[in-house]
Coordinates of C-alpha atoms and ligand atoms in Angstrom, one line a residue:
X24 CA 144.5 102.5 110.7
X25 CA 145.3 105.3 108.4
X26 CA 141.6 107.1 107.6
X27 CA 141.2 107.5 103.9
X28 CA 138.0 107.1 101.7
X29 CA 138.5 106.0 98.4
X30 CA 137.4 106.3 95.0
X31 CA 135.2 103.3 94.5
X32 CA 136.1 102.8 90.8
X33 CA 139.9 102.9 91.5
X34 CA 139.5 99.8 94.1
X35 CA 136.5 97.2 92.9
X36 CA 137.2 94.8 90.1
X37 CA 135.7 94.3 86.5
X38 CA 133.3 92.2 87.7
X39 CA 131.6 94.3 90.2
X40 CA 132.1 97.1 87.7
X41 CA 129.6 95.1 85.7
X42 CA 127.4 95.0 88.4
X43 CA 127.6 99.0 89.1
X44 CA 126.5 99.7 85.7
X45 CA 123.9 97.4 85.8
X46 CA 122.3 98.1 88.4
X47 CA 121.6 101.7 86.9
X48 CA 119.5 100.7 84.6
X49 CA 117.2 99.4 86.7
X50 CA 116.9 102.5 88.7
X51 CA 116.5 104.4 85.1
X52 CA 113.0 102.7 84.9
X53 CA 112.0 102.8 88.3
X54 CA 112.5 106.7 88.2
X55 CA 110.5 106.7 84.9
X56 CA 107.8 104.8 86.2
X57 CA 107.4 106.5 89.4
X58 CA 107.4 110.4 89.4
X59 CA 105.0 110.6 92.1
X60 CA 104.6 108.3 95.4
X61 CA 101.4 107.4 94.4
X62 CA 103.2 106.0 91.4
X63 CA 106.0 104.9 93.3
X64 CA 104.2 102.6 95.6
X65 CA 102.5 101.3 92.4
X66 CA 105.9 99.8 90.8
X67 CA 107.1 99.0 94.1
X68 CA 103.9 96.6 94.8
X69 CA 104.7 95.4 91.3
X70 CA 108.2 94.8 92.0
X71 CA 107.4 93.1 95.3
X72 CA 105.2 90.9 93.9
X73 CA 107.2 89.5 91.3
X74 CA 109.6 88.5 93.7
X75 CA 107.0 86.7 95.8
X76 CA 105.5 89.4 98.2
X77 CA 102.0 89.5 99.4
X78 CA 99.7 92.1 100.8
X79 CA 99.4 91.4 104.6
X80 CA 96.1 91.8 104.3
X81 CA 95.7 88.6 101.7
X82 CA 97.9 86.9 104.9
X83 CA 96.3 85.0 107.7
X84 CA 99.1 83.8 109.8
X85 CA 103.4 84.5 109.1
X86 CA 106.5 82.4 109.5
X87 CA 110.2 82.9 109.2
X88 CA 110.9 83.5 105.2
X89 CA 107.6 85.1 104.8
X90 CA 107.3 88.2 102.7
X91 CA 104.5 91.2 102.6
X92 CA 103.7 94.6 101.9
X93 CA 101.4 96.9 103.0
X94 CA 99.9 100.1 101.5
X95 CA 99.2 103.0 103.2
X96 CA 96.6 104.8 101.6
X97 CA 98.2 104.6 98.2
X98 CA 101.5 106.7 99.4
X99 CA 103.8 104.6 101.9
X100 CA 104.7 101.1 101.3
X101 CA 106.3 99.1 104.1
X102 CA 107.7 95.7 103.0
X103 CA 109.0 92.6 105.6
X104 CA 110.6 89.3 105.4
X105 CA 110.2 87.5 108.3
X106 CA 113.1 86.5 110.3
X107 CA 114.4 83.2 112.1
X108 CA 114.2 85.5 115.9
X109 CA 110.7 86.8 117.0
X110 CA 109.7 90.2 115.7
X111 CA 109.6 91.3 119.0
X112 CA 113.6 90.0 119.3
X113 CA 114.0 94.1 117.2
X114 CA 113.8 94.4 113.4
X115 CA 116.4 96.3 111.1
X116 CA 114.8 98.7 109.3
X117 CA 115.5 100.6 106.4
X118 CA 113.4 103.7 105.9
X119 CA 113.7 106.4 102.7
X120 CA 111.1 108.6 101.3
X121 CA 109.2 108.8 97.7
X122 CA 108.3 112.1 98.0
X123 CA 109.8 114.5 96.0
X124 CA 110.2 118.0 95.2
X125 CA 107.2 119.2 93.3
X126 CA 104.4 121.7 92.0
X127 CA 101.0 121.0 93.1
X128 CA 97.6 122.3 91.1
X129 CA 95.7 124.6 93.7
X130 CA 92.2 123.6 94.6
X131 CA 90.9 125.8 92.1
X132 CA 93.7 126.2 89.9
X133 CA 92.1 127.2 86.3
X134 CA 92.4 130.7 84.7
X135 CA 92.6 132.3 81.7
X136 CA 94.7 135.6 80.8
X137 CA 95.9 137.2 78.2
X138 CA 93.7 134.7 75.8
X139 CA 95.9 131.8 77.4
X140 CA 94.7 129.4 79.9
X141 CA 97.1 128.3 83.3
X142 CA 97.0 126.4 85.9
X143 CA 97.7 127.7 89.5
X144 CA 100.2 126.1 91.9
X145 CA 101.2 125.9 95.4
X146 CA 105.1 124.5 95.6
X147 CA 105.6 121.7 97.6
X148 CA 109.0 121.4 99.3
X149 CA 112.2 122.9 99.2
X150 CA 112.8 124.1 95.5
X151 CA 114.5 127.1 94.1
X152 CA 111.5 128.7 92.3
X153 CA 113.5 130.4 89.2
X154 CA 114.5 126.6 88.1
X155 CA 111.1 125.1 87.0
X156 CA 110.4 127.9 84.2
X157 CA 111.4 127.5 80.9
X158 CA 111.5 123.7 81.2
X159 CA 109.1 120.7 80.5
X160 CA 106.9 119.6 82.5
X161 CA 104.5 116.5 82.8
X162 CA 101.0 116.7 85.1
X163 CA 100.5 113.3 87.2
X164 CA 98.2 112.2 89.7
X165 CA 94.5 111.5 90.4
X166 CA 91.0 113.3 90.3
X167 CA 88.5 112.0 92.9
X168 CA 84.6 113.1 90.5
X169 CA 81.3 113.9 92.0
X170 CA 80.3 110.2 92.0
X171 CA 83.9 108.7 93.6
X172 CA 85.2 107.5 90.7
X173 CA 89.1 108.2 90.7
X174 CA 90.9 109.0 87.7
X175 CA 94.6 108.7 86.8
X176 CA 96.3 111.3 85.1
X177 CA 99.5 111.5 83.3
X178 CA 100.3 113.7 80.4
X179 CA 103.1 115.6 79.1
X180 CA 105.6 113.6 79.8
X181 CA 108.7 112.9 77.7
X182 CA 107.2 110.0 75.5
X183 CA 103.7 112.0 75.1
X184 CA 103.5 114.4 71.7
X185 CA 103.3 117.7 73.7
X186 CA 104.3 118.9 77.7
X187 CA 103.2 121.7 79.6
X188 CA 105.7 124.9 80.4
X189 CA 106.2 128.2 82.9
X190 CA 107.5 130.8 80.8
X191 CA 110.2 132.9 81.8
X192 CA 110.8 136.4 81.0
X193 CA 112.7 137.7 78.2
X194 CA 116.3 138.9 78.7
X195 CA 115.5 142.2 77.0
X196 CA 113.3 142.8 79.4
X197 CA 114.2 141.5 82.3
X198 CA 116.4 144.1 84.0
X199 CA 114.8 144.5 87.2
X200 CA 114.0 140.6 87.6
X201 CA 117.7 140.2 87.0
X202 CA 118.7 142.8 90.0
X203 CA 116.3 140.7 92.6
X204 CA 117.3 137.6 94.9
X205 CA 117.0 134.6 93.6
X206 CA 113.8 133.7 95.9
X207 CA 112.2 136.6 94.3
X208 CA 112.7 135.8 90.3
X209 CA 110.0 134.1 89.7
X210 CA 107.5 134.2 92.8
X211 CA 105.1 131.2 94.3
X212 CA 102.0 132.5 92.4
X213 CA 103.9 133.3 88.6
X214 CA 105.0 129.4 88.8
X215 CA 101.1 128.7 86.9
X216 CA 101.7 126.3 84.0
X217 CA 100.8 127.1 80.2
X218 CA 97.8 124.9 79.1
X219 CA 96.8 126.2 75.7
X220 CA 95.4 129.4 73.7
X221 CA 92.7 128.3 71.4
X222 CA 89.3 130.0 72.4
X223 CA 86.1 127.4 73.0
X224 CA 84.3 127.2 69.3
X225 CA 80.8 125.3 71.0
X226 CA 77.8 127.6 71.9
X227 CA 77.3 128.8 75.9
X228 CA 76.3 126.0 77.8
X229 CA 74.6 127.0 81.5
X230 CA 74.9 123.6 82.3
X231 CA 78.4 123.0 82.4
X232 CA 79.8 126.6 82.5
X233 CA 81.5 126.7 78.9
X234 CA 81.8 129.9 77.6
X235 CA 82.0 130.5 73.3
X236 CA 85.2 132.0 72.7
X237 CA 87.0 131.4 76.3
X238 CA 90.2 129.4 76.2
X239 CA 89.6 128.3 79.8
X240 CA 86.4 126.5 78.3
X241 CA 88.3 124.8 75.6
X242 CA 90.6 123.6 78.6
X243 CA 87.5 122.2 80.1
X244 CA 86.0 120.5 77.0
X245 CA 88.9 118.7 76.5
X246 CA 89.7 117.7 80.0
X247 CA 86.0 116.2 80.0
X248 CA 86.3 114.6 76.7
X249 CA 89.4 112.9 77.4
X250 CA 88.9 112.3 81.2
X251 CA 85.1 112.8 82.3
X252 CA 86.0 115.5 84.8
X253 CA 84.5 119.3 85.2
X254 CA 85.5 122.4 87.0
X255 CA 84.5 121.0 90.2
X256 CA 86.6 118.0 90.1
X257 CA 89.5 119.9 90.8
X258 CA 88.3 120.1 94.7
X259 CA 88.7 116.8 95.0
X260 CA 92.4 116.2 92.9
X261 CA 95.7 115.7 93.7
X262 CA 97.5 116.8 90.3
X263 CA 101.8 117.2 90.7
X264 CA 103.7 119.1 88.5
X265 CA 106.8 117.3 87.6
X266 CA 109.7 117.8 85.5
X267 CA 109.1 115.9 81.9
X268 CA 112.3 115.0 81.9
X269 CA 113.6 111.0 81.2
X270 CA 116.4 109.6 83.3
X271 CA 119.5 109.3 81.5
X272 CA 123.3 108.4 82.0
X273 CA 125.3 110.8 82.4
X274 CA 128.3 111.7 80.9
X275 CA 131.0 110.2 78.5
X276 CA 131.7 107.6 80.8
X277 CA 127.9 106.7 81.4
X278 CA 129.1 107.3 85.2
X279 CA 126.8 109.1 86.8
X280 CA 122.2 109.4 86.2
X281 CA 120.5 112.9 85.6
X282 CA 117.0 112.5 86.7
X283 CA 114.4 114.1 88.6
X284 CA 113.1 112.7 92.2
X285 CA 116.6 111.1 92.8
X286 CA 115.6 112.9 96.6
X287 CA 115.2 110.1 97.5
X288 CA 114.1 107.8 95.2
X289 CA 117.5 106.7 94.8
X290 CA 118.1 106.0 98.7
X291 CA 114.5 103.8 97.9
X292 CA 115.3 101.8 95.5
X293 CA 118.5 100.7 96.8
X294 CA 117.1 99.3 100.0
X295 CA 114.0 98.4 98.1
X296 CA 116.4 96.1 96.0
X297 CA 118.1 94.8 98.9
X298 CA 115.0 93.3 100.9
X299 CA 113.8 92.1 97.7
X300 CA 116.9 90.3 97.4
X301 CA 117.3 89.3 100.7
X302 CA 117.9 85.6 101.7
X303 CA 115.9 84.6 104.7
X304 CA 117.2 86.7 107.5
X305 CA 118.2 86.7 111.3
X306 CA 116.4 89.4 111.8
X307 CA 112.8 90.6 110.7
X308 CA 114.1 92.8 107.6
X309 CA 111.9 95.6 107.2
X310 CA 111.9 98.3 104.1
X311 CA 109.8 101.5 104.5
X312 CA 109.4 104.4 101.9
X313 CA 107.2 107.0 103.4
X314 CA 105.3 110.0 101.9
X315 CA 105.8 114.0 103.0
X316 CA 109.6 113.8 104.0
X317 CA 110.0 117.2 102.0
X318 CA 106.9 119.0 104.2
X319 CA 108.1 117.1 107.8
X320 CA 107.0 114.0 107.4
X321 CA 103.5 114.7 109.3
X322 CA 100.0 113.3 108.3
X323 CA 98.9 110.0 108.0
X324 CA 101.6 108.9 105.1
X325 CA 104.6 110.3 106.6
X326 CA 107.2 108.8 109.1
X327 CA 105.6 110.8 112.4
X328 CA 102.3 108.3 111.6
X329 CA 101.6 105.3 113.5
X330 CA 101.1 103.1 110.1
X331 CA 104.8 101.6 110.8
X332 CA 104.2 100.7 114.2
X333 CA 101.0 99.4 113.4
X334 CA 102.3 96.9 110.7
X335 CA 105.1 95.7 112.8
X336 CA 102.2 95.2 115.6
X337 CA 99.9 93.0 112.9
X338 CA 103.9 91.0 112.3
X339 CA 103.8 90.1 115.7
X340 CA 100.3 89.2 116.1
X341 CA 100.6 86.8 112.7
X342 CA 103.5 85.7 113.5
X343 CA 101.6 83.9 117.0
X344 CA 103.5 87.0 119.4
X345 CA 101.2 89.4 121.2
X346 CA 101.4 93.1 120.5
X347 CA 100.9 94.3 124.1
X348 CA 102.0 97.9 125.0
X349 CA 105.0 96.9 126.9
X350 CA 106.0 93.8 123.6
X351 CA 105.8 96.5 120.9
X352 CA 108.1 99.4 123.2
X353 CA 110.5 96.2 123.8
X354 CA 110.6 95.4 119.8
X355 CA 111.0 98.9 119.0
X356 CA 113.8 99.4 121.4
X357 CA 115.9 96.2 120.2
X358 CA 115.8 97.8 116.4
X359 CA 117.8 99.6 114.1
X360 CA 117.6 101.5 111.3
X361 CA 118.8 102.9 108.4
X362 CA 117.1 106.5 108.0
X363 CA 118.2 106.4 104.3
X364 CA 118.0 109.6 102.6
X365 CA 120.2 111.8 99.7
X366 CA 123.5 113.8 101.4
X367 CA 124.8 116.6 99.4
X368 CA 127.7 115.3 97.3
X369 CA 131.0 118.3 97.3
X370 CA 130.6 120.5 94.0
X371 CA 133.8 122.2 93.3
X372 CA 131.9 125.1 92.0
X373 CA 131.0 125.5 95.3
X374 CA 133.3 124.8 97.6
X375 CA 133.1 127.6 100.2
X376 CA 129.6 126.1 101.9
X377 CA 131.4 122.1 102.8
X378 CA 134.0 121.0 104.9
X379 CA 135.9 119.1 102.5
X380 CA 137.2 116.5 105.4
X381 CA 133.5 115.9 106.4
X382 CA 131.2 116.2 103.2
X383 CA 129.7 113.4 100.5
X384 CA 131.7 112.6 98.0
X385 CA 130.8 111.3 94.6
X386 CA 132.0 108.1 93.7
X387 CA 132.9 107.6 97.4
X388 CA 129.9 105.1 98.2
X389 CA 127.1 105.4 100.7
X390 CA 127.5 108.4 102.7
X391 CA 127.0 108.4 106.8
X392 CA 125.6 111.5 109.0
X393 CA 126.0 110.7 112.2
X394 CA 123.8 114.1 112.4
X395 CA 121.9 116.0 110.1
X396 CA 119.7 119.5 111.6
X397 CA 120.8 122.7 111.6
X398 CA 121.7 125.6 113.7
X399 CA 123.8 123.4 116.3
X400 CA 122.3 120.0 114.9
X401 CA 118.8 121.3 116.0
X402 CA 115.8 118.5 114.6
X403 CA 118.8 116.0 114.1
X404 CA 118.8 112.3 115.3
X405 CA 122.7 112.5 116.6
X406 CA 123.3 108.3 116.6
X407 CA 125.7 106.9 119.0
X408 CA 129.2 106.0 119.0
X409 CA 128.3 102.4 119.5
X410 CA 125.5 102.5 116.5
X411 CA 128.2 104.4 114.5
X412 CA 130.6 101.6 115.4
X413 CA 128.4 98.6 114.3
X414 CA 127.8 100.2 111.1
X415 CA 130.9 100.8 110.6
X416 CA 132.1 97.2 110.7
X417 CA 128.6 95.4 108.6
X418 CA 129.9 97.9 106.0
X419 CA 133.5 97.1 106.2
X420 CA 133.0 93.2 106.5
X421 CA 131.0 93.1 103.7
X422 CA 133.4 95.4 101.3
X423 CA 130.7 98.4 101.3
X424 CA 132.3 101.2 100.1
X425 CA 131.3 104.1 102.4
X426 CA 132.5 107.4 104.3
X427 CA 131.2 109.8 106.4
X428 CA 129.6 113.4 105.3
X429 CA 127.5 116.8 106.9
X430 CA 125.3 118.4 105.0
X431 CA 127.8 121.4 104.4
X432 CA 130.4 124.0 107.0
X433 CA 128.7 124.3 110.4
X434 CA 126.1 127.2 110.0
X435 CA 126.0 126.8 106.2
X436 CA 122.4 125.7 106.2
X437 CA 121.0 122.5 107.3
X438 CA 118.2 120.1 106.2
X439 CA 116.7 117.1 108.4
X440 CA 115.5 113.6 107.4
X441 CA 113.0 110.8 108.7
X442 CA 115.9 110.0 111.6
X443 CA 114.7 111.6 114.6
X444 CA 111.0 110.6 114.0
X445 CA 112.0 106.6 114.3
X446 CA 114.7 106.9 116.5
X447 CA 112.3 108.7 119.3
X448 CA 109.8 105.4 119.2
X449 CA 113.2 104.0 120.5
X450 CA 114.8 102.4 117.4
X451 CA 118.4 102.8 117.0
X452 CA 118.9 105.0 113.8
X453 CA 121.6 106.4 111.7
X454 CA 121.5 108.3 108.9
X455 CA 123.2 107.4 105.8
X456 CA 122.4 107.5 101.8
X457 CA 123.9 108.3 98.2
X458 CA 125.3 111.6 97.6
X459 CA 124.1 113.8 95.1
X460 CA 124.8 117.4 93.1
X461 CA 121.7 119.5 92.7
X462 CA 120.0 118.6 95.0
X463 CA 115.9 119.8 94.8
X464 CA 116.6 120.6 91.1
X465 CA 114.0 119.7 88.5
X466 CA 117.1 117.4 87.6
X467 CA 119.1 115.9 90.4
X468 CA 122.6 113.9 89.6
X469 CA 124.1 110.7 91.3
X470 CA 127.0 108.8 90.3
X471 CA 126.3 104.8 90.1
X472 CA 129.1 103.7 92.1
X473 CA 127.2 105.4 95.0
X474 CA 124.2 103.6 94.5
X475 CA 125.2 100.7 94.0
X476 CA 127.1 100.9 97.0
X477 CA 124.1 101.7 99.2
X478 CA 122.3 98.7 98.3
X479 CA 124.9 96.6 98.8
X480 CA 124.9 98.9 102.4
X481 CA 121.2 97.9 102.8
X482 CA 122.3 94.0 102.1
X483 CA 124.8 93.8 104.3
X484 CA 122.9 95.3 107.2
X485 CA 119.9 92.7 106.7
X486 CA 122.1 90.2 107.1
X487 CA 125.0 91.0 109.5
X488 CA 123.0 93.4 112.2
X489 CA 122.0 91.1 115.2
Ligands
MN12 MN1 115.4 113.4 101.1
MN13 MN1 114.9 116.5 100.1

């Protein structure tokens, strides 16, 4: 058969069309309401439960048709429906990541200089530095106090009356940061974030620390006003930086979303979608979306922990099987999964770093890597012919729209996802997921056919992988 991958809006009907656009605008909020994980596994749990999921922990025993989450510590959410074989018959699994590219505050992050006040940050992931000045930015997360209590904070986002900034320097001036390489524009300790410039008008206070006529102090007053919290606090937070920006269609065609966190909140929500959707299956169906892909995936949230393994352990044991050593190495070994993260979509402007015969394509559906890695597929999971094979044909017998990308040209570059971590507990993994321009910008773009076209990816393997 002739190889050709086609341009999804040239072969689907009006009614799927529909269906395309549709399906957008449910991402569109799902992006808005989640900018961190923390916030992520939040709507998710909401999601979940509207659709009839319970927390495993709320579950004494499971049977085929049963649905469940589970939290791990407020970052990772795994979700299951039970199928009609054991669990220990093998799962199919498909695993993305809420993380995204961010600014974190430092421990101690508050300063005040030339009678303005900042906060510090320490980058987390892989971002181009120069891109996050001179654009708006929202602070979201939580504040563990002296006494345990744990406030939420969100401000400066889009909807909210003011937003948070890193300047930039002036053109005029900026012949020598103009000559440097682009790592070096703006460097890891000038990305601090402007918080405000009026001085503290309240007397000296040894108590608390405020200072008359400090703008850091004025920070502080209003931070306690509005939230309770002090200096200290800020030990004990976990504040992101994140792009204020609102998800939005993109372009005359409404064809495509520009958002921040599509990497790989868009991969999420497609296979979230799908085991939401899901009709009983064959199969245990199994949706994971883990924390720290962007750092390696370590810790205790991330795909190297042992919280998956542990959940599909507690499935066997409600579901009557026991979870002995050699049970859960068998289960693992008879599963599959789809390690569902963002490829990079070709960008014309930039066509010397793909292979145009072997890249993602937009508008081209879900995207395969039979390999990720870098420098000769180094920390890649390479899947198998067969794997590759049995993909292959779920997606083509149920009309999924998909082709087959790298990264970029050999030597390029080179990125990794959650892949290799599964597949070595024994699980049979590919990776595959939507393509995308910008990748790691503060505003990522995907086209809708291609997400649309990974959930119904994440449907058909549910149902058809045996
Ligand atoms: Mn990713
Ligand atoms: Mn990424």
């Amino acid at each position: 058969m002739k190889l050709e991958f086609k341009n999804g809006w040239n072969v689907i009907d009006d009614a799927e069309k529909a269906k395309v656009f549709e399906f957008g605008e449910g991402y569109k909020t799902y992006l808005d309401e989640g900018k961190t994980e923390r916030e992520c596994v939040k709507t998710t749990v909401a999601m979940a439960e509207a659709a009839g999921f319970k927390n495993l922990n709320d579950v004494e025993s499971l049977k085929t048709g049963d649905k469940v989450y589970a939290i791990n510590k407020n970052k990772c959410i795994m979700l299951a429906v039970i199928g009609e074989k054991k669990v220990s018959e093998g799962v199919n699994i498909a695993g993305a990541h809420i993380d995204a590219p961010r600014l974190d505050l430092k421990q101690n992050p508050l300063f005040e200089d030339g009678d303005m006040a900042f906060f510090k940050t320490h980058y987390y992931g892989g971002i181009k530095k120069y891109q996050w000045a001179a654009i708006p930015l929202a602070i979201h997360g939580v504040v563990v106090l002296a006494d345990g209590t744990k406030k939420e904070i969100s401000v400066g986002d889009y909807d909210d009356d003011f937003t948070f900034v890193i300047t930039d320097l002036l053109p005029h001036l900026g012949r020598n940061q103009m000559s440097k390489t682009g790592d070096k524009m703006l460097e890891g300790e000038q990305l601090t974030i402007l918080l405000g410039s009026i001085p503290y008008e309240g007397e000296d206070d040894e108590e608390t620390g405020l200072k008359k006529g400090e703008v850091k102090s004025k920070m502080l007053s209003i931070l306690n006003e509005k939230y309770g919290i002090c200096e200290e606090d800020f030990l004990s937070a976990e504040l992101e930086i994140v792009p204020a920006f609102k998800a939005k269609d993109l372009g005359f065609d409404r064809s495509m979303i520009a958002a921040y966190g599509h990497d790989d909140r868009v991969c999420s929500y497609a296979a979230l979608k799908a085991v939401l959707d899901i009709a009983t299956p064959e199969k245990t169906a199994v949706c994971i979306l883990t924390d720290k892909e962007e750092v390696g995936s370590m810790g205790n949230t991330g795909a190297k922990s042992y919280f998956m393994q542990l959940v599909l352990s507690e499935l066997m044991e409600k579901t009557g099987e026991i979870p002995s050593d050699i049970n859960r190495l068998r289960m693992l070994d008879k599963s599959f999964c789809l390690s569902a993260d963002v490829s990079a979509a070709f960008d014309p402007k930039f066509s010397d770093v793909y292979d145009g015969q072997n890249c993602g394509r937009m508008n081209k559906g879900i995207a395969i890597s039979k390999y990720t890695g870098s420098g000769g597929k180094s920390g890649s999971n390479d899947a198998s012919a067969e794997l590759m094979g049995l993909v292959r044909k779920i997606f083509n017998d149920n009309n999924v729209l998909w082709h087959t990308a790298e990264l970029g040209k050999v030597d390029a570059g080179g990125g990794g996802t959650i892949a290799q971590f599964v597949a070595n507990l024994g699980v049979n993994t590919i990776d595959c997921g939507v393509p995308m321009l910008s990748m790691h910008a503060p505003y990522e773009v995907v086209g809708k056919m291609d997400l649309y076209m990974s959930y119904k990816a994440f449907a058909a393997f549910y149902k058809d992988c045996k």
